[in-house]
CSV table of C-alpha atoms and ligand atoms in Angstrom, one decimal:
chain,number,residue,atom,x,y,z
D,838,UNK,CA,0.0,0.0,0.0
D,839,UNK,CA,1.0,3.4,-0.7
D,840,UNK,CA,0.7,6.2,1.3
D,841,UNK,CA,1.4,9.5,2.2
D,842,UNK,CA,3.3,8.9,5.4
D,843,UNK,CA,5.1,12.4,5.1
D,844,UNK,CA,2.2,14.5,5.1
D,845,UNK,CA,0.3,11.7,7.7
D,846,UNK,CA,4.0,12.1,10.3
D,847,UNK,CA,4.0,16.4,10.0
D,848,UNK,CA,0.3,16.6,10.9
D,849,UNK,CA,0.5,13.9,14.1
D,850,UNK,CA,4.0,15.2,15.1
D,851,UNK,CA,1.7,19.3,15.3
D,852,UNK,CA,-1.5,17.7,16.4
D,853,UNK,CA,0.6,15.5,19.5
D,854,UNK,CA,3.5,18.4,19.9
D,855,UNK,CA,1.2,20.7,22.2
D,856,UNK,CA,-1.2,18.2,24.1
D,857,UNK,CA,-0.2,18.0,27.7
D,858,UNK,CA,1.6,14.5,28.4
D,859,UNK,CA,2.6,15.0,32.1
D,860,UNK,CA,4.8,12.6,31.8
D,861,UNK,CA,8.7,12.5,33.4
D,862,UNK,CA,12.4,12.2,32.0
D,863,UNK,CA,13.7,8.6,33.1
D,864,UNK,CA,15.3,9.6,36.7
D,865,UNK,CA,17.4,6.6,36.8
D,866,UNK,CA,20.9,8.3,35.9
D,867,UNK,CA,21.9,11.7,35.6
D,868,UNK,CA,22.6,11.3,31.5
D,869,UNK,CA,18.8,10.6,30.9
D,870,UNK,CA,17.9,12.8,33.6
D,871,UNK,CA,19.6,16.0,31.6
D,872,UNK,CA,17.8,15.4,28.7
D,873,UNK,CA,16.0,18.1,27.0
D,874,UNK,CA,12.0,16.6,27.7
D,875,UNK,CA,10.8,19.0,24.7
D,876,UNK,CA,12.7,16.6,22.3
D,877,UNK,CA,10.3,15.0,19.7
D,878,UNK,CA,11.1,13.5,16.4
D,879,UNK,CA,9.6,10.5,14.1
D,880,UNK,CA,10.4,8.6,11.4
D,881,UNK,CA,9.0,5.9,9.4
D,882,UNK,CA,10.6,3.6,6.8
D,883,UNK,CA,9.7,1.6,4.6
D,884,UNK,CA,10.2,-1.9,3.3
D,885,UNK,CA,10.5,-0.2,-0.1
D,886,UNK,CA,13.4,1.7,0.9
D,887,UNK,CA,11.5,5.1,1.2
D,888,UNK,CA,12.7,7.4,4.0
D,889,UNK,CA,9.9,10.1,5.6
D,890,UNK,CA,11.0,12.0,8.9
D,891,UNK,CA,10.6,15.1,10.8
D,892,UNK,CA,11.3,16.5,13.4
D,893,UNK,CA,14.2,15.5,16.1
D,894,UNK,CA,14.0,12.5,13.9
D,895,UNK,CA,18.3,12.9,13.3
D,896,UNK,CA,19.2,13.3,16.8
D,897,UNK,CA,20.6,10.4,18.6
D,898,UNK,CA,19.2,9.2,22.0
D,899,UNK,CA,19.8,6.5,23.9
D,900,UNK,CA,18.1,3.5,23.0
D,901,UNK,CA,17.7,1.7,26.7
D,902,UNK,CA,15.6,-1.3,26.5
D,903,UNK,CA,14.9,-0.9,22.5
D,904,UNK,CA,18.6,-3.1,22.1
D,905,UNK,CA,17.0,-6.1,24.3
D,906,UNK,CA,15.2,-7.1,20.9
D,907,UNK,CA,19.0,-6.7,18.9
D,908,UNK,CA,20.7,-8.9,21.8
D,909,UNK,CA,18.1,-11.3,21.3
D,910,UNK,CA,18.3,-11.6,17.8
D,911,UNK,CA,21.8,-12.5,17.7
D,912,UNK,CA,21.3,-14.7,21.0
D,913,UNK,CA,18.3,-16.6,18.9
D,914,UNK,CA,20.1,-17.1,15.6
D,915,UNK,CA,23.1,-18.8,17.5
D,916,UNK,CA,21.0,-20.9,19.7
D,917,UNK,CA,17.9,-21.7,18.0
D,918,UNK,CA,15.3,-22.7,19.9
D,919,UNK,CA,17.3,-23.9,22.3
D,920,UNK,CA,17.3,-20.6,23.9
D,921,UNK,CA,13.5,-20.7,25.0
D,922,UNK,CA,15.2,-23.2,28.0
D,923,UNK,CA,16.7,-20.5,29.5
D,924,UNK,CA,14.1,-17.8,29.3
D,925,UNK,CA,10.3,-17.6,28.4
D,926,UNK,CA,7.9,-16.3,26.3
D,927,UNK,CA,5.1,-14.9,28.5
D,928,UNK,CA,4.0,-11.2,29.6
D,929,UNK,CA,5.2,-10.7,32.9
D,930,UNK,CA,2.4,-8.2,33.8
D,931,UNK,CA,5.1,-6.5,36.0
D,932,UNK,CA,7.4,-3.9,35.8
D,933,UNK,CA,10.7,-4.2,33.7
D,934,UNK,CA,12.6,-4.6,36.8
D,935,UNK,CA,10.7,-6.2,39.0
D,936,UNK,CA,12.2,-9.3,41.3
D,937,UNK,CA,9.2,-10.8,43.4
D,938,UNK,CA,7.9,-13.0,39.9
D,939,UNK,CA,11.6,-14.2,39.2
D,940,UNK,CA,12.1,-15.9,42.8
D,941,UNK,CA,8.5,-17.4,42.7
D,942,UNK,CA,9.7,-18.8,39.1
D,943,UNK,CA,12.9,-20.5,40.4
D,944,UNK,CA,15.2,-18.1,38.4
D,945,UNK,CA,13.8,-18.5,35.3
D,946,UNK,CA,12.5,-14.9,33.3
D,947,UNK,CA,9.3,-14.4,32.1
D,948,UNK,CA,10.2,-13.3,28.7
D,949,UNK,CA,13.7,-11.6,27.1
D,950,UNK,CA,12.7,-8.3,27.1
D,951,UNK,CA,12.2,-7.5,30.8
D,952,UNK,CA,15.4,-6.7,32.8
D,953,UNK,CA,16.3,-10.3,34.0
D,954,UNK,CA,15.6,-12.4,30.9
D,955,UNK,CA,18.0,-9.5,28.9
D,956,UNK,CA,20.4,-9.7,31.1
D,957,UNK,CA,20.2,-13.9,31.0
D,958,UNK,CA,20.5,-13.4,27.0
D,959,UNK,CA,23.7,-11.3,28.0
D,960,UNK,CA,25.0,-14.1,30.0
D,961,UNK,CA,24.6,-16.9,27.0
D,962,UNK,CA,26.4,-13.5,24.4
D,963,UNK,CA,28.8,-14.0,26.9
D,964,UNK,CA,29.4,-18.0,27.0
D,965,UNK,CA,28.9,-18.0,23.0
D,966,UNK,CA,31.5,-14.8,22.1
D,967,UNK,CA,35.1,-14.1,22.9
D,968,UNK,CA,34.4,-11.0,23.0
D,969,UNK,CA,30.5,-10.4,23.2
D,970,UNK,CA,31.0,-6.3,22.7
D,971,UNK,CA,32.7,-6.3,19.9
D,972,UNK,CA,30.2,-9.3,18.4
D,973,UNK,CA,27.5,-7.4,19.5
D,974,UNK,CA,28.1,-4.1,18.1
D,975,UNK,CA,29.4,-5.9,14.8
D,976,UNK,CA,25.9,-7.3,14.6
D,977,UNK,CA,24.1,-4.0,15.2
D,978,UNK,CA,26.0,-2.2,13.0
D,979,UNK,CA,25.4,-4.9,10.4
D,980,UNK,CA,21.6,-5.0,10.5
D,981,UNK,CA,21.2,-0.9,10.8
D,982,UNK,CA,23.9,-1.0,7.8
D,983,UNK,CA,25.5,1.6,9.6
D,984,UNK,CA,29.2,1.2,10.7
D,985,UNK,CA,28.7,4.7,12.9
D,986,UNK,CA,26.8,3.2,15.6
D,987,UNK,CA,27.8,2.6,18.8
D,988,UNK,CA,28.1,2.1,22.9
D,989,UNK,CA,28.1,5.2,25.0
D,990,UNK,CA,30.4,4.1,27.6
D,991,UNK,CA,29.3,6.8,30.1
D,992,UNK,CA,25.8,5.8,30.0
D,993,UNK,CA,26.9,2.2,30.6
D,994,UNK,CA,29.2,3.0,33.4
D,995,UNK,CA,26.8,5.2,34.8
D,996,UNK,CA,24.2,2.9,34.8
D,997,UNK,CA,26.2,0.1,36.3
D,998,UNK,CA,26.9,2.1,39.2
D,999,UNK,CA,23.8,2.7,40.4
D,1000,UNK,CA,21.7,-0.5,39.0
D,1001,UNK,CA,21.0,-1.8,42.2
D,1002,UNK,CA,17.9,-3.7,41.5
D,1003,UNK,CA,19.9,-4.9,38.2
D,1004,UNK,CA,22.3,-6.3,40.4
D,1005,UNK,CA,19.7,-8.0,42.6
D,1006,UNK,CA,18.4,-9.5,39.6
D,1007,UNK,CA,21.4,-11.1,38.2
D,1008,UNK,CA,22.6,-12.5,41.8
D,1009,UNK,CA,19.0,-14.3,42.4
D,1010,UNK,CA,19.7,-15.7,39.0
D,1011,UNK,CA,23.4,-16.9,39.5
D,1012,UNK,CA,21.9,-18.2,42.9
D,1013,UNK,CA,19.6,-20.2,40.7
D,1014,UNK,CA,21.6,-21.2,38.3
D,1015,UNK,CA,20.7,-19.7,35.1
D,1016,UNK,CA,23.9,-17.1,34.9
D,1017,UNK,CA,26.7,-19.1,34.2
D,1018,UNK,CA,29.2,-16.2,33.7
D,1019,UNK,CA,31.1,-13.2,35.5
D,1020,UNK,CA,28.4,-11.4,37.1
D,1021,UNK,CA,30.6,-8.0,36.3
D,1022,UNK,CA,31.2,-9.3,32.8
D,1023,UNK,CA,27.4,-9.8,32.0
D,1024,UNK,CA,26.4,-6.6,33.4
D,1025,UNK,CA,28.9,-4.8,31.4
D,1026,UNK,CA,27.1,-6.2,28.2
D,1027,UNK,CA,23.8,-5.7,29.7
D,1028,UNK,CA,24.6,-1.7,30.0
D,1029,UNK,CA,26.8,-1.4,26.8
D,1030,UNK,CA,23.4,-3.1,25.1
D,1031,UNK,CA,21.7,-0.5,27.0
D,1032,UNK,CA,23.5,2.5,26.1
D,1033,UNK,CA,23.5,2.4,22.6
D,1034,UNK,CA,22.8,5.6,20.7
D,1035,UNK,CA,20.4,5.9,17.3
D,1036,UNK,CA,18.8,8.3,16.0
D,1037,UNK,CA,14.8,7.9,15.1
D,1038,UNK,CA,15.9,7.4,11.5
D,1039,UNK,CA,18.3,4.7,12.4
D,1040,UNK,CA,16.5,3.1,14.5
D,1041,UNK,CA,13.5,2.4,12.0
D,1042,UNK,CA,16.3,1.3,9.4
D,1043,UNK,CA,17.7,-1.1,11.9
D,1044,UNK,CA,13.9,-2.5,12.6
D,1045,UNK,CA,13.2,-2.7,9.1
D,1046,UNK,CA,15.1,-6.2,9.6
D,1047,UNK,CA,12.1,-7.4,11.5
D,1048,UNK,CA,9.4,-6.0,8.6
D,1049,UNK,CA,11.4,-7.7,6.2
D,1050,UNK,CA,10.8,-11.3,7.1
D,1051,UNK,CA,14.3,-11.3,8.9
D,1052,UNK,CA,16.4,-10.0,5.4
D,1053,UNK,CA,18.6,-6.8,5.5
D,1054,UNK,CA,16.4,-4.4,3.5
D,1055,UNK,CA,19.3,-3.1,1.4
D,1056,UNK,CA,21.5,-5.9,0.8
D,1057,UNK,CA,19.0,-8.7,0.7
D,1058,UNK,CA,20.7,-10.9,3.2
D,1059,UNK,CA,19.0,-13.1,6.2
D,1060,UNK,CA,20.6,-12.9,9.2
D,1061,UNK,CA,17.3,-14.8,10.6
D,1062,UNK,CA,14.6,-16.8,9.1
D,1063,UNK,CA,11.4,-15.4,8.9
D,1064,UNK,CA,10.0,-17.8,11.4
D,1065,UNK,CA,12.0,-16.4,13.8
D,1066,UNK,CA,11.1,-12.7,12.7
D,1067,UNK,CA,7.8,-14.0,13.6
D,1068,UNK,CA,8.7,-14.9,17.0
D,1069,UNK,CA,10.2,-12.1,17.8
D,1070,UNK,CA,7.8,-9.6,16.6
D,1071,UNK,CA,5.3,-12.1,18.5
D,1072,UNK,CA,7.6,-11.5,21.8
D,1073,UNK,CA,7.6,-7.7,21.0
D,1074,UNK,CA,3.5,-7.5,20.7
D,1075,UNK,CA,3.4,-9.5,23.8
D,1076,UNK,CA,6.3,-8.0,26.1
D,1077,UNK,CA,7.4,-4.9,24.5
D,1078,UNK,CA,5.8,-2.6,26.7
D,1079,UNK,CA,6.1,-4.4,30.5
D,1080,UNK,CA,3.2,-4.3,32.3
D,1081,UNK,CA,1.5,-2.2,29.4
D,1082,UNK,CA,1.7,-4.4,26.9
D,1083,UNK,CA,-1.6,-5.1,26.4
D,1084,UNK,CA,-2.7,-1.4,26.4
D,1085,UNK,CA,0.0,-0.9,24.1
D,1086,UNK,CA,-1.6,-3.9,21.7
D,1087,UNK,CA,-4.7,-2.0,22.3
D,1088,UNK,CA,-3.7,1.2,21.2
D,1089,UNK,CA,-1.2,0.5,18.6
D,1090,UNK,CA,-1.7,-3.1,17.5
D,1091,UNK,CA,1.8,-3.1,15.9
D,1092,UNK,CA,4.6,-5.1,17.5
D,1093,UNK,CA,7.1,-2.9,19.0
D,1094,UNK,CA,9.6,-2.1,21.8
D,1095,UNK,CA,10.2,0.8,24.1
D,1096,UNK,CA,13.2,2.2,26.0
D,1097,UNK,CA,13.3,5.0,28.7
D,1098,UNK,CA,15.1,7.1,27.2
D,1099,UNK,CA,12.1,7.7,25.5
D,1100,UNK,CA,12.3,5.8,21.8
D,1101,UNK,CA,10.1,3.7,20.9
D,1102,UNK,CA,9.7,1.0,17.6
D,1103,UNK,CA,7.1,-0.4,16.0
D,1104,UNK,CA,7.1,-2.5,12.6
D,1105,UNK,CA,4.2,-3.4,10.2
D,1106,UNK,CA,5.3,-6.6,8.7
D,1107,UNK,CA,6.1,-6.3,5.0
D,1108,UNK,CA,5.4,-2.9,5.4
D,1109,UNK,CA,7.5,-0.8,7.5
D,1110,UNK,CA,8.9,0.2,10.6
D,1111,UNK,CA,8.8,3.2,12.3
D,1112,UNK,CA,10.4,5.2,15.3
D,1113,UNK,CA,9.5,8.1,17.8
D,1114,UNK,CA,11.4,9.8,20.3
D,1115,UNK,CA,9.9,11.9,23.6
D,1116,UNK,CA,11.9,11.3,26.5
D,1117,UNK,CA,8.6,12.2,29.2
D,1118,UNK,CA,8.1,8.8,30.1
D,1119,UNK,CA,4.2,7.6,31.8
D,1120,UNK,CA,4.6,5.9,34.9
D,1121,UNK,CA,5.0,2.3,33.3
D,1122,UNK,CA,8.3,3.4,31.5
D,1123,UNK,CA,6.6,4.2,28.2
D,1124,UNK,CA,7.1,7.6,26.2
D,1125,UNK,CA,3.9,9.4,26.7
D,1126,UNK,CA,3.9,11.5,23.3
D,1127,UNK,CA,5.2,8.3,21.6
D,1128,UNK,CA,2.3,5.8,22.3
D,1129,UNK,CA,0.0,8.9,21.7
D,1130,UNK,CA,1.7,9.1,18.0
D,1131,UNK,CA,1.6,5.7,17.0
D,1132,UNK,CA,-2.1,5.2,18.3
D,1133,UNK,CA,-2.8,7.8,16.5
D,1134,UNK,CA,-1.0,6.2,13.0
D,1135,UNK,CA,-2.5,2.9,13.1
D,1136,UNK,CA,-6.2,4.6,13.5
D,1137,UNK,CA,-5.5,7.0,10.5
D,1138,UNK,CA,-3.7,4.8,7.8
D,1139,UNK,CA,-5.7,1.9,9.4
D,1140,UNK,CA,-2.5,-0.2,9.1
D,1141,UNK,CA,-2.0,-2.6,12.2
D,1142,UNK,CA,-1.5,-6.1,12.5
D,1143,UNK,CA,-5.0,-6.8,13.9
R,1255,LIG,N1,19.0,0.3,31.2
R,1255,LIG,C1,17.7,0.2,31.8
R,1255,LIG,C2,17.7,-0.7,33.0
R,1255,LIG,O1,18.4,-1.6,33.0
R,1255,LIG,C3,16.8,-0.2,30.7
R,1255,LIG,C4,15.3,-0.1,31.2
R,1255,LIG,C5,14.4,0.3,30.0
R,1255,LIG,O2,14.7,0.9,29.1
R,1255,LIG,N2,13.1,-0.1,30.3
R,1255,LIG,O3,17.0,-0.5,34.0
């Protein structure tokens, strides 16, 4: 289907620009916290290879949590299915960092894209790769077709400094068995994953993978099959958004993953993906002005997956 999504992305970005979002800047560490909270930029692309953006939409942010769906990739195209015995596939209907549900389940995450069961993939990057940063990275850059990407190893160090409940997660795990490296080495993958930086532009160019049936848009090559596109855009509708997942689904009906530092995806497969960024974050960890545009998207070109 064709559309106009350039005129469709100006008029949401003026329409959702000046409604009141209340919503705060991620307090977590100071490098989020200083973030300008008027920051707002979009961009779709598509499957086609067509580009449409504006806004903030060249400015890189951190991408947080959005890299937990990159980590598993490569995790999941090493391992296979394999993978699913170490970490599930449900919503956990809790926050992204929440420990009460990963004690009660013996050690065992709910699904890949809270904290615990991204920093479990971390921990299998880890037994798998030499030198899982550099692998890592090598794969992002490969499937954004970008060689410019990368960590920002203030954000990371920052982060592991003061990610207590991180740390609590990772020792209940090791306690139960399911870490089976360095607790300092998996962490330091855990927040290099975290502090990648993208822009909204590259960030929809590095999710068109997951549009595309698991093929690099502009080179044509698989670096997963399309079955297990499918499973991860499944894991994406059905964990993406935490304990607002299924508000999310209800709102958006696209698969796609948020961060807080205010990004979030969303793919239409064999269509397109696109990205926003607004760092005021609702109370769940979701961008407020985000959701709010990509609700509004889905209702107007009446593209969703549903
Ligand atoms: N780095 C953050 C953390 O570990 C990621 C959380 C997120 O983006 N939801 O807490």
């Amino acid at each position: 289907m064709k559309a106009n999504y350039q005129h469709i992305l100006e008029e949401l970005y003026h329409v959702i620009k000046v409604i009141p979002d209340g919503g705060q800047v991620a307090p977590y560490i100071p490098e989020l916290a200083e973030i300008d909270p008027n920051k707002f930029g979009v961009h779709l692309a598509t499957t086609m290879g067509e580009q449409f953006g504006y806004g903030d939409h060249e400015e890189k942010f951190s991408i947080q949590s959005i890299g937990k769906v990159l980590s598993l990739t490569l995790a999941f195209q090493q391992k296979g299915e394999a993978l699913w015995e170490r970490v599930g596939v449900e919503p956990s209907g809790n926050p992204f960092n929440s420990l009460w549900q990963l004690e009660y389940e013996k050690g065992k995450p709910r699904n890949p894209l809270i904290n615990s069961g991204a920093i479990v993939i971390c921990d299998i990057l880890c037994t798998l790769f030499d030198d899982p940063l550099h692998d890592l990275l090598a794969f992002i850059r490969k499937i954004s077709g970008n060689a410019e990407i990368n960590y920002n190893d203030e954000v990371a160090a920052s982060e592991k400094k003061l990610g207590f409940r991180n740390a609590a997660l990772i020792n209940l795990m090791k306690s139960c068995h399911n870490i089976d490296n360095e607790i300092d080495e998996v962490m330091d993958l855990y927040y290099h994953m975290c502090s990648v930086e993208m822009s909204c532009t590259e960030l929809a160019n590095t999710f068109l993978v997951y549009a595309n049936h698991g093929k690099i848009v502009s080179t044509g090559e698989s670096v997963i099959t399309s079955s297990m596109a499918k499973r991860i855009n499944a894991i994406m509708q059905t964990c993406g958004f935490y304990d607002e997942a299924g508000e999310y689904t209800f709102k958006v009906g696209l698969p796609g993953k948020s961060g807080i530092g205010g990004g979030i995806v969303a793919i239409h497969p064999g269509n397109y993906a696109v990205a926003v960024w607004s760092p005021k974050l609702n109370k769940k960890g979701n961008s407020v002005k985000g959701m709010q545009l990509l609700e509004i998207l889905t209702t107007k070109t009446g593209l969703s997956i549903f």
